[in-house]
Structures are given as C-alpha cells and as structure tokens.
Amino acid sequence: GAPPLTLPESAARGEPALGGTMRIARPAASAAETLDPASSLSAYEYLGALYNRLVKLDIKGNTIPDLAAEWSTNSDATQWVFKLRAGVSFHNGQPFTARDVRYTILHILDPDTASPQAETLLTMIGPNRVDAVDDQTVRFRLKTPNAEFPSLLTAYQCYIIPQGSAATIGSTGIGTGPFRLDSYRPAGAGSVVVNEDYFDGRPVLDRIEFFAIQDTSARVNSLLSSQVDLLSQTNMDDATARVVIGSRGTTVARVPDAQWYTIPMLATSKEFKDPTVRRAMKLCYDSETLLQTAIQGTGSGGWDNPVPPTMAARAPGQRPYDPDRARALLKRAGKDGLQVAIYTSAYEPNLTPIAIAYAEQARKAGIDLKITSVSADSYYTSVWMSKPLMVSYWYTGRPVDQLLNQVFRSGSSYNESAWSNKRFDQVLDSARADTNETSRRAKYQDAQQIIVDDGADMTPIFGDRIVGLSDRVVNYDEYGFEFDYLNIGLKAQSQ
Amino acid sequence: MSQPGASLIDSRFGEQVAVVQDLTISYRAGDRNVVVAQDVSFTLNEGETVGLVGESGSGKSTVARTLLGHLRPGSKIDNGTVTVLGRDMFTLGERELRDMRGRQVAIVPQNAGQSLTPSMRVGGQIQESLKLHGLRHDPARIAEFADLVRLPTPEEIIQRYPHELSGGQQQRIAIAMAIATDPQVMVLDEPTTALDVITQGAVLALIQELRERLNMSILIVSHDLGVVSAIADNVIVLNKGVATERGAARDVLTAPRAAYTKRLLAAAPRLHPAPGEPEPEPIPFDDHAPTLLRCVGVDIRYPRAISLAVRNFQIDIREGETVAIVGESGSGKSTVAHAIAGLLGVEHGEAVITAADHRSQDLRQPVRKRPPVVRRSVQMIFQNADLALNPRRSIGDSVARPLRLFKRTRSRVETKQRVGTLLTEVGLTEQFARRVPGQLSGGQRQRIGIARALAAEPRLLIADEITTALDVSVQADVLRLLDELQERHGLSCLFISHDLAVVKSVAHRIVVMKEGYVVESGPAAAILDDPRHPYTRALLDSVVEPGVERLPSVDIEQRVRRVDASAAMVDVASGHLVRADVGADL
Amino acid sequence: MIYVVRRLLASIITLFLASFFVFFAVQALPGDVAQQLLGQNATPEAVETLREKLGLNQGIWTRYFDWLGSAVRGDLGTSLVSGEPVSTTLWTAFTHTLLIAIPAMIIGIAISVLLGVWAAARRGRRADNTISVLSLITMSIPEFVVATVLIIVFAIAIPIFPAVVLQGPSASFSDLFPAMWLPIATLVFSMVAYIIRSTRSSTIDGLTTEYATTAELKGVKRRVVLLRHVLPTAMLPVLPVISINVAWLLGGVVVTETVFNYPGVGKLMIDSVSTRDLPVLQAIALLSACVYVLVNLAADLLALLLDPRQRTSGRASKRQRPDPALEAKTSEASG
Amino acid sequence: MSLATTVRSASDLGLVTLVGIAMVVITVVLAVLSPVLSPYDPIASNADAALMGSSWAHWLGTDAYGRDVLSRTLYGGRFALVVSVLATTICVALGALIGALAAFYEGWIDGAITRVLDAVLAVPAVLWLLLIVSVFGSGTWVIVVAIAAVYTPAVARVTRGAARPVMRSAYVVAAQSRGEMSLPIIVREVFPNILDTILVEYAMRACWVILLVSTLSFLGFGVNPPNPDWGLMIQENRTALVVAPMGTLSPIIALAVLVVGLNLAADGLGKYLGVDRAMRGVA
Ligand SMILES: Nc1ncnc2c1ncn2[C@@H]1O[C@H](COP(=O)(O)OP(=O)(O)OP(=O)(O)O)[C@@H](O)[C@H]1O
Ligand SMILES: Nc1ncnc2c1ncn2[C@@H]1O[C@H](COP(=O)(O)OP(=O)(O)OP(=O)(O)O)[C@@H](O)[C@H]1O
Ligand SMILES: [Mg+2]
Ligand SMILES: [Mg+2]
C-alpha cells in the first residue's frame, strides 16, 4: 500500500538565507485583473507584497496595527480616529499621509470602482464623513454606531494607495509595502523586488516572481519540475498532496482552517422555505465524520457555525447530531423522503467530496440528494444563489462583524442562502453599538447561535488549505487574506 | 505435346532469341494451388512474330510476361525455364535483370492507358527508358520516336500527359517507349483491344512496319483471332493455361486441328465467310411490318453541354426488327440509346413509339416524365452486365424489381414463379435467383441483364454493346439467345456495336454514325455489300478476320476527314440513305 | 485557372457561412457576460451598466453585421476581459501556436510519410508490421495521456525540459524555446499515425498499378519506381488527411496547450470560453476557419500540381452522367 | 446463414480482425456486467483506504478517495460506450443520409450542402464542443448531441465521396432507365453499396468518439465526478501516477484495448468488405 498520509501540521520554520528569489505560480484570474486593491478583479497575491492597510488581523482575528499606529473611538462608537505611523513613504518616494487614507477610502466608495467592499463601508460612512484631520490623523464619522469599525478596514480591498493614483494604480502598484513592483502583466508573469526602506524592516527575499497557470495539474507540474517554489490559491486534494510530499524537493504546508465550506440552502426556494426542513438538513449529519470522509480530517468540524475555531469570537458549544430527529422533523414538515439535487463543481477540489460525504449521511435520514456536477466556469454564475442546494466555500479571515454582516444579514449581496431573520439583524445592530468588548462578543455569539438554529447556510467543515511548496521555503504563513511576505524566505542552497 | 519448340523452327527466320521450355506457373488461392500455365513451350526466332491466342483468363499475359522475367505477385514458377538471348530470365540477379528489361526485351502492356504513369509527361517516360540504358535522350531524339510511331506534331505531343492523349495515341506512346531502346524482343499484350477498327488497323500497320525496319522478334498476345492472323507468322493457342495447338498462323487459323481452336473459330462472327463456307443468307425481314419507333430530325444535347452530341438523327424500327448502330467511338451511338431509353431529353425533332397499349406515345421526355406504359415498353440491356447489376442484391431481387415496378405480378408467389420462368427462358435455372452477381460468370450475368429487361415485357430492347466484354464463344451464345427471345416475343431491338461482324449476324438494318451524324443507313446487306459513304467503306476495309494474312491498306485520310455539316441525306436505293459528304458515292 | 477561381469563391462562401454559424453559436453562450466579467462580487447595477456599455442590449443581427463589417476591415473588436484589441491578443497567441505547430507539422509529415512509404515498400515484412502496430497503438492513446507521460518523464523524473510555460502570453521566444519541445513531441505523436496509415495503403495501391509494373519492366530501379512513378499519385489521397491534421494543428491544440500551459490559440480558446470573452471566441473561430480554408486550398493546389489530370479536367468534371459503356470499357481494361 | 458459413466467413476475416472484435466485445461485456463484476461500489469513498496499492482486497488499488480502481475501471467504460454508440449512430445515420442526398442531387443542392458542411468543419471541433457544452451543460444527452453534431459533417463528406461513384454506376443508370424514383434508388441501389464504407466509418467514428469523450472528461466538460469514467479517472489520478500508478494506468489500458480493438476490427472489416481506407480522408 501507499504510505499513510502524514501531512505536516504547518509550514517549515527556520532561518532563511537572506535574499533570494521566490517563484510563485498562481491561477490566472482573468485578463482583466488589476493591481488596484479596491477592484473586485485585483491580482490578489501581489497586494500583500505591495501595500499596507491601516489595520490588519492577527491569526486569532484580532485587529492589530499596520499603517495606523493606534486608534480610538468616542463613547457611542460613532467616531473613530486613527493615528498614522510616521516616516512611511510610498515606493515612489511620496510620503504617506492622512490624505492618502482619505483618498483611498473615497476611491473604494466611488461607484465607478465597483469595489466589493463599498457596500459594507457605505452603511457606515459616506464620502464626506472621512476627514484628514492632519498629516498623521484620520477621522471617520459614522452614520450609525459601530464598535467593530476598525475590523472592517482590514479587508484586502482597503490597502492604501497614494493620493491621485486611482487611474494608474492598476498597473503601477505603488504602495508602502515590503516589495515594489518590478513588472506586471494581467494574467501573465510579473515580479516584485525588495523595498529596502520598508518601515517594518527589510523582508527576507530579494525578489518574488509571479506566474499565472490556469490548469491546476499544470500548476502542480510546474512545482514538481522545480519551475516554481510555491503554489498560491491551490488547495490540494489528498492525492496531489501525497505526490507533492513524495516527490524530491517539494512538500506541502498547511494553513489551518483557511477554507470555510458552506452548503447554502436557498431560503427562498420551495424546498427550503420551511425552517423545519432546514433544521432537519443540519441535524442529519455529523461534522466530524464528514471531515474525515471528505478531506481526511485536515481541518475542523464546523457544526454550522460560520466562525472558524481559530477565531476567539466563535461561540462555544456544538449543535447536536441527531438523524432520527431530522427524520421526524421532515415528517412533520411533510417532506418525508425529501429529494433534491445538490450541485457541485470542480471549481475547488473539495466541493465534490463534501457533496458526496454529505449526501451519504443525509441518505441515512431518508434524504435523497442527487449529486450534480457543473462545469467550473459557470458554477458561480449559473448555480450559486439560484439553485436550492449546492456546495460553496469562502476563505476565512474576515473579522467576525464583517463575516456576519456580509454573508448573513438580510439583503446583503453576499447572502448566498437569501436567508432573512429580523432578530438576527437586530442582534448584529446592537452588537455594533455595544462598546463593551465582553458583552459585544456575547452578542456576536448569540448571533452565531441564531445561524446554527435557524440559518439557511450550513457550515459542515473548515478545511486546512494545503499549499504545495518547495522544501527550501521556510516561514510560509498566510491568514485571512494576508501573506506574510516579510518573513518568508528560502533555505540556503545546500550544495 | 512433345518436342517443345522444335516444330516451330522455321527456315525463314534467324536464330532463336527466346525459348520457353515446359513452363508451369501457379498461384495460391486460399489453400488451393491454381495453375495458370502448364507445360507451355515455344521459341521465338529472330525476326519472327509469334501470336498467343486464347480466351480471357487463359494465361496469355502471364506467359508473355515471363519473357521479361516477371511474375504477378503471389505466382510462382513450378517448372520450366525462360531463356532470352541465352540467359535464364528467372535466375538473373536484380541488376542483370534490370539491364535485360527494356534494353533487350520490351513490353507494350495490355492497356496502354493504364501503363503510362499519370503524373509524368509522356516524353519524360520515353526519355527515362533511354537514359536508363545509356542512350541518347535529348528532346529531339524523343520527338523522333514520337514521329516514328506516327504521332502528329511530335514535339508538342511529347510534352503532354497521358490523359491528354486518345487511346490510340497512348498505345503509340507505349510502343514508342518499348522500341526506343531498340530491343531484340518485343512483347505486345493486346495492343489493339481498346481501339476501334480503324485505329486498330493503323496500329497494326505500324507494328508491321517497325518490325521490318528494326528486325525485332515479336510475341503478340490477343484474343482477337483476326489480329493474330494478320500479323503473326506462327500461333500458339492457349486453353486454360495449356497450349492446345501450335503452328503456322495460316494453318491454325484456317484449318484448325484441335477441337478447341475449331470452336473458337466457329464462334467468331465473320464479315466474310471463311474460305470454303457458304455466304450466309441475309436475314429476311418483312418490310411491311408496322413501325414501332420513329425518330426524325432528333437533336440531343447533354445537360449544360455547349454543342449537340447527336444531330438530325433519324431512324425507323419496325415491329420485330433489329436495327444496328455502328460507328467510331464518340460518334453518339450510346447517346442515341440513352435518349430513347429516356436518360437524356431530346432537344429537337420527333420521336414516337407505339407503346404496349398500342397508342402512339411521345419519347422526347426523359424517363421520369414518361407514363409507366412507355417506360415499360422500352428496356435497356447494358454493355457490362457486371456493372449494371447491383452487386449487393440477389439475382432474383434484381429480376423481380421490374415485375413489381410495372405491376406485372400481383403476389409474392407469382413474382417468384415469374422470376423462375424468366431465368429458365434465358437458359439458366431457378436456383440462380438466390445468387449474387459476383457468383456468376460474365455470360451468365449478361443473361440476367436480358432477363431483367424482359421482365418488364417491353416492346423495344436497346442493347448497347452488350457483348463487347465477352469472349467470342460466350458472345455467340448470348447473341443466339437474344435472337431467339426476340423471335419468340416479337420484340424489336436497337442493337449498338462497333463490331461489324457481330452486327452482320444480328441486324436487319444498319445505321452508321460519325461525329454525331448518321452518315449512312439501310438494309444490312446493302450497307455491308455496297457501302457508299467513305467512312463506311473505311470501316469495312479495316476489318481483319482469321485467315487474313496481310493487313488491309486503309486510307487514313478517310477517317480523319470531318463530316460536312451542311450535307443532306440522299436516298440511293430503296431505303438506303447516304450522307452527301465529299467522297460519298451517290 | 477557372477551377482556381471557383475554388476561391467557394472558400469565401465557406468562410462567410462559418462566421455566421459561429457568431450565432457564440452569442448563445449562457451566463451573463457582464456578470461573468465583473465576477462573483458585482452589484446588479454595475452589471447593467456594463451590459449597456458592451452593446449587449442591441439586436443580434445588428451586432453580427457590425462585427463582420469590422472583421473584414481587420478590426476584431476588443476583448471584453482584458480590454485589449482582440487582433493583438490573437496574433500573439497565433504566433506562439505557429512556433509549435510548424515544427510539429514538418517533423510529423516527414516522419509519417517516410514511415508510411517504408512500410508499404516492405509490405508484410517485419518493418511493416512494426510500423503498423505502433501506429495503431499511437492512435489509441489520447493526447492528454501522451502529454502527461512526457511531463512526468522528461520534466519531473529527468528534468530536461520545463513542464509548463510560466510566462503566459508575454512569453518571449527565449522563454518558449526550451518549453516547446514536449508540446511538439505530443503533437507529432498524435498526428503521425493517421498519415502513416493512409500513406502506407495508398502507396501499396500505387505499387500494384499497371504503370508501376510497366516502369519496373522498363528496367527502372524499384526505389526510382517508388519515388518517381508511384509517389506523386499515391500522395493524392494522403493530402486531405495531411490537411486535416495541419488545420487541426494551426486551429488550436486545446489539450496540449492546456496541459503545458502553452500560451497559444488553443489555450486562449478555452480561457475565453470560461470567461465568456465573446469577441475573442469569434475571432478564434474566424481565424481557424481561415486557416482551414487556406490549408484546404493549399492541399487542392498541391493536388493540382501532383496530378496533371486535375489540371485539365475542367470539362470532364462538368460531365453529368458519363457513358456507362465508356466506363465499363475502362474498368474492364483495368480489371 | 448456416453455422458453417458463419464460421467460414469469420475465418475469412482473419485472425487480427477477430482479435480486434474480441477486444471490443470483452470491453463491452465487462462494462455491461460491471454491476455484477465490480467488487465495490465505484463511487463509495473510504477515507481510510485512500491511495492504496494492489492488494487482495483491491486488486488494482484505490484512488485518492479510497475508491476501488478495479470497480471504477469496470464501470468507467459505460459512459464512453453509451455516448459513443449513441453519438456514432446518430452522426453516421445523419451523415450518411446527408451525404447520400448530396451525391444524389448533384448540382446546386450538392453545392449548398457541401458549403454548409465545409463551414461547420472549418471551425475546430473542440470549439463547437466547448460552445455546445457551455450552452447546455454537460449532461449525457448534450454530449451525445454535441459530438454527433460535430461529426455529422465529416461523415456526410465521406459518404458523399463514396456515394458519388455509385451514383454513376451502371446499375443506378439502369434503375433510372427503368424510371425508378429517387428514394428507391438511394435505398435500394446506393445504400447497400456504400454500406461497407459506412460500417467502417462507424467503427472509426466510434473510436474517435471514445477518445473525444475521454478528452472532454479530461478537460472537465464530460462526466460529472464522482461518476466513474476513464477520461475522468485519468484526469483525477494522473497527479498520483507516481504514488498509485494503477489509478491512471488501468483506465489508459482499458481505453487503449477498446480503441485498438475497434481499429483492428474496422481495418479487418474494411479489408473484408473491400473498402479502400486510403481513399477516405480521416476527418
Ligand atoms: N498471382 C495471381 N493471383 C491471382 N490470380 C492470378 C495470379 N496470377 C494469375 N492469376 C489469374 O490467372 C489467370 C490468367 O491470367 P492472364 O492475365 O494471364 O490471362 P489472359 O489470358 O491474359 O486474359 P485476358 O485476355 O483477360 O488478358 C487469370 O484468371 C488471373 O486472374
Ligand atoms: N455525359 C456527357 N456529357 C457531355 N458530353 C457527353 C457525355 N457523354 C458523352 N458525351 C459526348 O457525346 C458524344 C457522343 O458520345 P457517345 O457516348 O454517345 O459515343 P459512342 O458512340 O457511344 O462511343 P463509344 O463507342 O466510345 O461508346 C461524345 O463526343 C462524347 O464526348
Ligand atoms: Mg491478358
Ligand atoms: Mg457507347
């Protein structure tokens, strides 16, 4: 038999050699991709190398300083003031000031930018509510209280760009980040070189090269043949992971719980209008078993709570697993022997295994799910938000407030299950207004409980992202949407 | 067959150049060994012409080609030797064999059209022969050979590709290619089979002349006894690979001893009776029989063709009468047949037939537009029964088709019976109904073709070259059958052939065509005995028959002269019409 | 000459029809283009604005004739995705495809014709049997298997060649040069079998013709018979097979290019299908149709060159129904 | 046909052809009987048994989801076979009809048909397939219809080429001179005589369809996972070729056996029926 799968628990750590060039293969987004962080088509691997945000998240989901040194709010959390780091300048030499922050925010809010983060921010601020108080101070005057406001600025769309650069930023990539742009071509190759003057110290690497390879196998082959050192946005399935581990010169790293898998039940569909049916759909399966069958245990059980276990804000406790109850509930709802198609796609390697594993368990509760696979390129245009049942996924790393508001609040454009619950929305509002850290967290946890009990979006599991890399790569870290480009490096060549 | 070759040594000729001794050749078919030639022996002397005659498949080509050391793939020599100029052709090394081939022994293959490489200019092919054997090969030299075989405008013609030449011209190129290297021995395989009589005469004359000029020895292969008779000194008759008779051409072809040779000779239709035989009576015909088919001033054009294929055609066929059309290739014989059969429309003129319902019906329409009774009344028999029968359908099916189509039978059983009757009528048995065409011989297939035509119960049969593909003995059978059936059913027949001898044996009246015009028509006897048109005369003069010892001298000019478009038909005797062209004897 | 003119006219009609079919097929693609472009995160308003901007709300016939009109003038529109002129994108991809297609074509045709003729000359012997069996097996292995095996062997196990092209559409010749050999090998592998087989069988036919025998009886060497007398005519039936393969090579070899991430027309095609980049798709189809038509034209002209009979057969081809007796005569003579 | 003639005509076919037919028959039988023969459910995954090598429990090992490779290989031909039989039947039937009609109605009808066929052929088959599959999704019927649509013009061209000499043959002229209508001529005289070409075409097309189906699956446009299919199996398992080679090799071998078998059968059949392969363009 094949060797048992022993995935490294995390990336290799160690002392990298200073300098060196790292080559990263990534899937080509599309020829329309851009370096403008605000855009929905940004070439996202570049962003962390080129830019900084005001604030960022740590691995636990806490908001920590980036370009902002500190921040404060008034008593009802309607006004936020950010003190900026001094002595930072953009790659083109232009000093970084509060005006750049204001400019960036306005750029995001500009309807022409069509930024996905605009909707979230617009509920709280408008163009005239951002003030550059002085060079080092920015003030946001919110429309409604929000004690979690800084966390919303951790989104990767909120990378700071220099004032007046909106028209050119897409190709110049001028930021304050650890690397400066060397070359770039949409859906093609590009590179960044070290920014010796980076405010947080010089990054380890001298240079990073990015290559676009659309076909997943081709990407893996490029790693196996040592053409690249790292595959980004390539969550490997088990077989591929084994091959990569088994091959000379390559290995994998795990990014714990980086993939948040969901099974949205369209709440507006005739199948899942009824909360009782939705409840049965949840009770019928066991997250731990699903975790084992679908992804060989490389992740954590979700138990329908969308907040990943790595985050401090996750509500404790676990919903029961009770297939008999599920069966009874269905009977009560008059949906005995429910039959429905569950859609999946090769869009992400684990969607189909999850669909299969879930369908297997549901069968035991008398639910007949027909697995229907759809070509990857139309999955998110023709199935998502339009078919009653499908498997989907997100990256984790959203701050809890944004996560709950963006994906679960009534009417939000990312609300993939079209679920709407007045009480849930109220709980979120009151949490936002709550300046007390502890009681606010309690309210967010209440909200999670509502999702678990009534929500239309199931969260069966969180999966570790299994990233293929050369065994020379050390200190690979990625959380949220953030690559740690500062510390990643290559081991000294042994020969 | 003792004393191989010995009997053929003839004081008139020089040394032996080729000796074939006890040659036995066979090939494997499945698990059987099929003998193609058995113990064949003969010699070929310097300056001598030996004829190899026999029916199709008797092994003539196979034997002839051994003189070049060639065997068909799959065949092998079981016994015997072939010695040419003192060398055993089948033990030579590859190089020596190549030197012999072409240089010492040359062949004009059976079908010149197919033996010329289509992608090379004919001049280039002659040049290749010369070059191979280290002879002069400049264009002037090549043109000389083209001139030697009497091709018009030699410089120009050698620049052409084979398909740009007529059949006769291709044949001449093949001959030029063979004689170019001045070989000692020349093998001519059916040199005139694909040609019309006039061209045949010219080619034979050419061979004769070249032989005398170059003093070659010739082995000529032919199934046409007349051709061999006219050109060969000695003859060997092959029957199923066995030499059944040999001797001086004169003796063998006038006074055969072997039964097979006798049969062969008797079956060959003749224009002139063999010496000692009475002139056959002209076939009598009642002149007052009612007219069945009448064509006057008929013009026929192929769809989208620029010029007419047949002009001002006229013919009368009476009930029970057989009218033959003869003429050179391309003169429009088949075109007329097709128009009457309805495969082509008539552009001008009058064409009527008294159909099976005894009403006069128009024939100018193509078959699709004719009423069923007319369609049924005219039936065609095709030249090559092999090709005219659907190879994937059983004989019974093919014969039954007209029965059903024209509703001659009502039930399945009746159809089956009728098919049986028809098959018996054409000299076959009911069992043939279950076979497919591939399982029949050529003669049998032609009988099926006739049975199929009869099934429709027609009034007029059109027979377009129906015996051309058959061996003489089979041909005689088929002609006899046709005659019998015609008699019995009171059918009229439009008989098309290029063989005057065949025509003589069947036709009451004859129509001679050239270049789309009728040049002469009248009772068979009048045309054959008293030809008035120069073309008819040339045709008759070109005929070579067994026993003829020299080639007729044909005035080639007659043939080349074109028909005068403005000439009229003149009635020279009762019903004998002649076209008033230059040279016509009015 | 008339033949060539008629052939050209027919080609133009073919092109026109092809463009027509493709336009309508492409326009039928599901999934809102605008939605696809803006991605999963777009707002409905943004989508509607984009639709407006792209002219997607106009009638299809208007769009077709607009498109065709500008295509004839060499303007293939701009890519919906990258916003670049389609002609530049396509031209780059096409030159990349040519870079592998032309060597593959030359090597493939040379190898296969050579092997086919060789097998025919050695009919029934070991060389023939080996070639026949190998070509049969070659035919049975899908292109993607060949490509995968080549990568595993020559890029991963023995790293001689790169497994994929990294640089994408911006790759320069020096980037592509080391990476083009495995794709070329794959392509050659996938095309040779068909050409070998048809060359072999038509050469065998040619060797059994009367004229080949006659040439041999003239004392011509077997090799010369084969090359001078047999081959020109024997290549005639092979030409269409070759032209189909060449058209396939030039029209985008989707599988090979995908596996090797090779930035050619095939990859552009599959990318454009998934991003619904209609102008690019239409342009690819038009380009492929042009290539097809040109290749076929070239094959026909080559046939004209090889076969003098076709050069003067203008009249013969017009003949509606040849005389059965005449046909019979010729076939009788050949039988 | 009596047993003796059957045996005789079978031996006429030649050993190689019989081997080819046997290869095809075996593959088909295995695919048909796969529900009975398969030791495991081909889609049941088993996390504990992923990527195992050959063993008594799993003769050909397991794939990344712990599914039995043998069972999947046995089942894997079903889709390709069904699609290929359906698609080939449709495209050959349709193509033969169109080709025969074009050959029958020489002149402008023929010209028009030829132009349309040419126009369809001018656009690469993959592009058509990708378009059709994108429009209608990748259901079995869509793939069948798409492949049939893409191959019909090619078949029509071959048929037209084969039917034209038949149209000029003396027996068709004979039928015309009898005054037969168009349809009986096509059905009675033409079809039986191009049947051999059509049969060989059928076998060859079937081969190509099978390869094409596997290519489509490979490109992600064919069979839906987790269903077993050879193309998909190759696609899924090829990265694991080094770790668990049987997952990739067995579908490749199965595919090759079927296709080689079909090719041998087509070749032998063609020779037996006297079809000149060289004269047929390979489209
Ligand atoms: N190698 C072979 N394989 C199959 N059949 C062969 C072979 N060699 C000779 N034959 C057969 O032997 C017979 C004699 O052939 P040959 O060509 O010598 O006859 P022929 O007298 O010249 O006939 P024709 O007048 O028709 O030209 C024919 O039936 C031919 O088919
Ligand atoms: N289908 C056709 N289309 C155009 N012209 C034709 C066609 N068939 C024959 N012709 C021409 O019509 C003329 C008469 O041909 P036809 O076939 O009637 O001659 P034929 O006397 O039967 O000759 P043969 O003895 O060779 O059979 C010839 O010039 C020929 O080229
Ligand atoms: Mg002969
Ligand atoms: Mg004729």
PDB file of C-alpha atoms in Angstrom, chain B residues 303-382:
ATOM      1  CA  PRO B 303     -27.165  18.945 -69.955  1.00  0.00           C
ATOM      2  CA  ARG B 304     -25.127  22.137 -69.980  1.00  0.00           C
ATOM      3  CA  ALA B 305     -23.001  20.944 -72.928  1.00  0.00           C
ATOM      4  CA  ILE B 306     -22.118  23.581 -75.469  1.00  0.00           C
ATOM      5  CA  SER B 307     -22.606  21.563 -78.624  1.00  0.00           C
ATOM      6  CA  LEU B 308     -25.060  18.899 -79.607  1.00  0.00           C
ATOM      7  CA  ALA B 309     -23.902  15.328 -79.124  1.00  0.00           C
ATOM      8  CA  VAL B 310     -26.188  13.996 -81.849  1.00  0.00           C
ATOM      9  CA  ARG B 311     -27.735  15.990 -84.690  1.00  0.00           C
ATOM     10  CA  ASN B 312     -30.572  15.373 -87.023  1.00  0.00           C
ATOM     11  CA  PHE B 313     -30.771  11.722 -86.114  1.00  0.00           C
ATOM     12  CA  GLN B 314     -33.335   9.632 -87.840  1.00  0.00           C
ATOM     13  CA  ILE B 315     -34.352   6.012 -87.551  1.00  0.00           C
ATOM     14  CA  ASP B 316     -37.364   3.751 -88.067  1.00  0.00           C
ATOM     15  CA  ILE B 317     -37.703   0.477 -86.273  1.00  0.00           C
ATOM     16  CA  ARG B 318     -40.488  -1.828 -87.246  1.00  0.00           C
ATOM     17  CA  GLU B 319     -42.066  -4.429 -85.051  1.00  0.00           C
ATOM     18  CA  GLY B 320     -39.785  -7.421 -84.722  1.00  0.00           C
ATOM     19  CA  GLU B 321     -36.936  -5.697 -86.499  1.00  0.00           C
ATOM     20  CA  THR B 322     -33.353  -5.370 -85.312  1.00  0.00           C
ATOM     21  CA  VAL B 323     -31.630  -2.170 -86.256  1.00  0.00           C
ATOM     22  CA  ALA B 324     -27.939  -1.818 -85.515  1.00  0.00           C
ATOM     23  CA  ILE B 325     -25.978   1.359 -84.992  1.00  0.00           C
ATOM     24  CA  VAL B 326     -22.266   1.233 -85.754  1.00  0.00           C
ATOM     25  CA  GLY B 327     -19.681   3.947 -85.729  1.00  0.00           C
ATOM     26  CA  GLU B 328     -16.427   5.086 -84.239  1.00  0.00           C
ATOM     27  CA  SER B 329     -16.013   5.811 -80.580  1.00  0.00           C
ATOM     28  CA  GLY B 330     -17.669   9.048 -79.607  1.00  0.00           C
ATOM     29  CA  SER B 331     -19.907   9.127 -82.658  1.00  0.00           C
ATOM     30  CA  GLY B 332     -23.005   9.273 -80.493  1.00  0.00           C
ATOM     31  CA  LYS B 333     -24.244   5.697 -80.502  1.00  0.00           C
ATOM     32  CA  SER B 334     -24.767   5.490 -76.777  1.00  0.00           C
ATOM     33  CA  THR B 335     -26.210   8.973 -76.765  1.00  0.00           C
ATOM     34  CA  VAL B 336     -28.962   7.849 -79.077  1.00  0.00           C
ATOM     35  CA  ALA B 337     -29.597   4.784 -76.942  1.00  0.00           C
ATOM     36  CA  HIS B 338     -29.789   6.900 -73.813  1.00  0.00           C
ATOM     37  CA  ALA B 339     -32.167   9.348 -75.383  1.00  0.00           C
ATOM     38  CA  ILE B 340     -34.540   6.642 -76.492  1.00  0.00           C
ATOM     39  CA  ALA B 341     -34.281   4.992 -73.089  1.00  0.00           C
ATOM     40  CA  GLY B 342     -35.141   8.350 -71.561  1.00  0.00           C
ATOM     41  CA  LEU B 343     -31.891   9.002 -69.729  1.00  0.00           C
ATOM     42  CA  LEU B 344     -31.472  12.142 -71.798  1.00  0.00           C
ATOM     43  CA  GLY B 345     -34.083  14.518 -73.109  1.00  0.00           C
ATOM     44  CA  VAL B 346     -34.494  15.165 -76.816  1.00  0.00           C
ATOM     45  CA  GLU B 347     -33.891  18.771 -77.684  1.00  0.00           C
ATOM     46  CA  HIS B 348     -35.457  18.873 -81.142  1.00  0.00           C
ATOM     47  CA  GLY B 349     -37.255  16.634 -83.539  1.00  0.00           C
ATOM     48  CA  GLU B 350     -39.810  13.935 -83.382  1.00  0.00           C
ATOM     49  CA  ALA B 351     -39.573  10.652 -81.501  1.00  0.00           C
ATOM     50  CA  VAL B 352     -42.604   8.438 -81.100  1.00  0.00           C
ATOM     51  CA  ILE B 353     -43.182   4.851 -80.139  1.00  0.00           C
ATOM     52  CA  THR B 354     -46.217   2.617 -80.353  1.00  0.00           C
ATOM     53  CA  ALA B 355     -46.352   1.587 -76.737  1.00  0.00           C
ATOM     54  CA  ALA B 356     -47.699  -1.592 -75.201  1.00  0.00           C
ATOM     55  CA  ASP B 357     -51.169  -0.037 -75.146  1.00  0.00           C
ATOM     56  CA  HIS B 358     -50.957   0.334 -78.943  1.00  0.00           C
ATOM     57  CA  ARG B 359     -51.125   4.071 -78.702  1.00  0.00           C
ATOM     58  CA  SER B 360     -48.559   6.340 -80.176  1.00  0.00           C
ATOM     59  CA  GLN B 361     -46.531   7.922 -77.414  1.00  0.00           C
ATOM     60  CA  ASP B 362     -44.015  10.732 -77.324  1.00  0.00           C
ATOM     61  CA  LEU B 363     -40.455   9.749 -76.482  1.00  0.00           C
ATOM     62  CA  ARG B 364     -38.903  13.166 -76.208  1.00  0.00           C
ATOM     63  CA  GLN B 365     -39.392  13.325 -72.466  1.00  0.00           C
ATOM     64  CA  PRO B 366     -36.855  11.935 -70.038  1.00  0.00           C
ATOM     65  CA  VAL B 367     -37.922   8.747 -68.333  1.00  0.00           C
ATOM     66  CA  ARG B 368     -39.183  10.459 -65.168  1.00  0.00           C
ATOM     67  CA  LYS B 369     -41.855  12.250 -67.128  1.00  0.00           C
ATOM     68  CA  ARG B 370     -42.928   9.327 -69.257  1.00  0.00           C
ATOM     69  CA  PRO B 371     -46.084   7.427 -68.426  1.00  0.00           C
ATOM     70  CA  PRO B 372     -45.419   3.969 -66.969  1.00  0.00           C
ATOM     71  CA  VAL B 373     -46.620   2.200 -70.073  1.00  0.00           C
ATOM     72  CA  VAL B 374     -43.949   3.947 -72.144  1.00  0.00           C
ATOM     73  CA  ARG B 375     -41.280   3.262 -69.591  1.00  0.00           C
ATOM     74  CA  ARG B 376     -42.165  -0.357 -69.646  1.00  0.00           C
ATOM     75  CA  SER B 377     -42.173  -0.528 -73.425  1.00  0.00           C
ATOM     76  CA  VAL B 378     -38.542   0.496 -73.777  1.00  0.00           C
ATOM     77  CA  GLN B 379     -35.980  -1.532 -71.882  1.00  0.00           C
ATOM     78  CA  MET B 380     -32.256  -1.345 -71.985  1.00  0.00           C
ATOM     79  CA  ILE B 381     -29.584  -4.021 -71.662  1.00  0.00           C
ATOM     80  CA  PHE B 382     -26.228  -2.701 -70.639  1.00  0.00           C
TER      81      PHE B 382
END
